[in-house]
XYZ file of C-alpha atoms in Angstrom:
172
model
C 20.214 -14.206 49.805
C 22.490 -13.878 46.803
C 22.839 -15.111 43.244
C 26.000 -17.020 42.352
C 27.503 -17.791 38.973
C 30.301 -20.151 38.048
C 32.078 -19.188 34.856
C 33.389 -21.953 32.610
C 36.186 -21.083 30.230
C 39.136 -22.707 28.489
C 42.178 -20.637 29.328
C 45.205 -20.930 27.104
C 48.698 -19.571 26.626
C 47.731 -15.936 25.912
C 47.052 -14.031 29.139
C 45.428 -11.112 27.321
C 42.976 -13.368 25.464
C 42.157 -15.146 28.719
C 41.391 -11.824 30.395
C 39.138 -10.753 27.512
C 37.223 -14.070 27.658
C 36.885 -13.897 31.453
C 35.772 -10.275 31.331
C 32.923 -11.066 28.937
C 31.759 -14.094 30.921
C 31.817 -12.181 34.219
C 29.888 -9.293 32.632
C 27.315 -11.765 31.279
C 26.892 -13.338 34.722
C 26.553 -9.949 36.420
C 24.056 -8.903 33.748
C 21.929 -11.891 34.718
C 21.934 -10.810 38.352
C 24.886 -12.671 39.847
C 26.540 -10.876 42.747
C 29.076 -13.645 43.488
C 30.978 -14.899 40.448
C 33.687 -17.554 40.407
C 36.125 -18.434 37.641
C 38.037 -21.726 37.271
C 41.508 -22.795 38.322
C 44.205 -21.253 36.116
C 41.966 -18.500 34.765
C 44.930 -16.372 33.721
C 47.279 -18.829 32.034
C 47.631 -22.466 31.049
C 51.073 -23.123 29.621
C 52.835 -26.495 29.599
C 56.172 -25.201 28.269
C 58.137 -24.177 31.381
C 60.298 -21.557 29.619
C 57.268 -19.920 27.983
C 55.375 -20.161 31.280
C 58.008 -18.244 33.212
C 58.206 -15.608 30.472
C 54.464 -14.969 30.922
C 53.857 -15.280 34.663
C 54.277 -12.164 36.836
C 54.332 -11.290 40.498
C 51.044 -10.260 42.096
C 51.722 -6.518 41.909
C 52.284 -6.723 38.140
C 49.844 -9.463 37.179
C 47.451 -8.330 34.436
C 44.601 -10.591 35.580
C 44.788 -9.350 39.168
C 44.639 -5.747 37.954
C 41.743 -6.477 35.581
C 39.755 -8.347 38.241
C 40.121 -5.584 40.783
C 38.776 -3.053 38.288
C 36.028 -5.390 37.016
C 34.665 -6.286 40.458
C 34.516 -2.587 41.381
C 32.911 -1.550 38.083
C 30.222 -4.238 38.337
C 29.826 -4.090 42.125
C 30.233 -7.871 42.472
C 32.240 -10.280 44.573
C 34.663 -11.910 42.140
C 36.385 -15.147 43.140
C 39.238 -16.080 40.838
C 39.566 -19.864 41.148
C 43.293 -19.381 40.670
C 45.981 -17.963 38.434
C 49.739 -18.494 38.469
C 51.658 -15.833 40.399
C 55.449 -15.556 40.337
C 56.862 -15.978 43.855
C 60.517 -16.738 43.108
C 62.917 -17.464 40.307
C 61.139 -20.122 38.212
C 58.650 -20.705 41.041
C 54.978 -19.773 41.035
C 52.026 -20.078 43.382
C 48.689 -21.421 42.183
C 46.829 -18.519 43.825
C 43.111 -17.873 44.264
C 41.804 -14.343 44.856
C 38.599 -12.887 46.229
C 37.775 -9.304 45.209
C 34.989 -7.411 46.922
C 32.442 -5.145 45.231
C 34.751 -2.222 46.033
C 37.558 -3.784 43.959
C 39.767 -4.529 46.955
C 41.383 -7.926 47.316
C 39.668 -9.408 50.377
C 41.557 -12.710 50.434
C 44.184 -14.738 48.652
C 44.962 -18.409 48.975
C 47.822 -20.503 47.603
C 46.845 -24.059 46.678
C 48.256 -26.393 49.313
C 48.039 -29.823 47.691
C 50.104 -30.157 44.536
C 48.895 -32.524 41.840
C 51.859 -34.898 41.620
C 50.875 -38.243 40.120
C 52.276 -41.115 38.093
C 49.714 -42.206 35.528
C 52.037 -44.766 33.970
C 55.761 -45.360 33.557
C 55.826 -42.710 30.808
C 53.105 -40.284 31.906
C 53.589 -38.216 35.040
C 52.363 -34.861 36.302
C 54.412 -32.828 38.773
C 52.711 -29.590 39.707
C 55.396 -29.210 42.375
C 58.053 -28.900 39.638
C 57.036 -25.281 39.041
C 54.720 -24.386 41.912
C 55.317 -23.731 45.580
C 52.487 -25.073 47.768
C 50.658 -22.819 50.173
C 50.826 -23.424 53.885
C 47.500 -22.261 55.337
C 43.785 -22.639 54.839
C 41.941 -19.386 54.125
C 38.401 -18.402 55.057
C 37.181 -15.239 53.348
C 34.447 -12.969 54.638
C 31.798 -11.891 52.131
C 28.524 -10.023 52.552
C 26.611 -13.307 52.397
C 28.853 -15.928 54.052
C 32.302 -16.952 55.194
C 33.747 -19.111 52.427
C 36.708 -21.447 52.122
C 38.977 -21.026 49.134
C 40.437 -24.446 48.250
C 41.632 -24.970 44.679
C 40.834 -28.083 42.614
C 42.950 -30.979 43.935
C 42.705 -29.544 47.479
C 39.130 -30.864 47.545
C 40.443 -34.440 47.781
C 41.822 -33.779 51.260
C 39.048 -33.806 53.883
C 41.340 -32.476 56.621
C 41.490 -29.158 54.749
C 37.684 -28.983 54.619
C 37.592 -29.743 58.332
C 40.080 -26.928 59.021
C 37.957 -24.514 56.980
C 34.771 -25.521 58.810
C 36.475 -25.121 62.194
C 37.660 -21.671 61.074
C 34.055 -20.646 60.370
C 33.543 -21.426 56.691
C 29.864 -21.810 55.895
């Protein structure tokens, strides 16, 4: 038995402000008894301007959100699932990466979103996540104290084959 919390926040262009907002929401959830806490996709940064985006995004070893989440999960003794945050993986290329931190602060799993949101809404409105993001190439099942969980991110949920892969890999 465990208590879960899903944190809702509106991340913006300032990574530091996003971390402060996430920190408070996670602390509130833990204070109410949650031992598994999940944040939304793009917890660390939402930035439409590509040049500004690539000035802000960092590799995993230097990412401020990753560092903060490791410390926060350990301090609170909770399992912290970061829905995703952008992580620099190449020159002007990022991964939309989810993380799972255990109560000891260690990263237990990471998952790069596989299915990019590339759509044409109209002749003038298009979205191309693949223009700045590299898709992941494998489904991830993470072990927690209470269950084995799959880690799909947002648009991934529209692809039932991924859910099937996760179930076959033991996700509960």
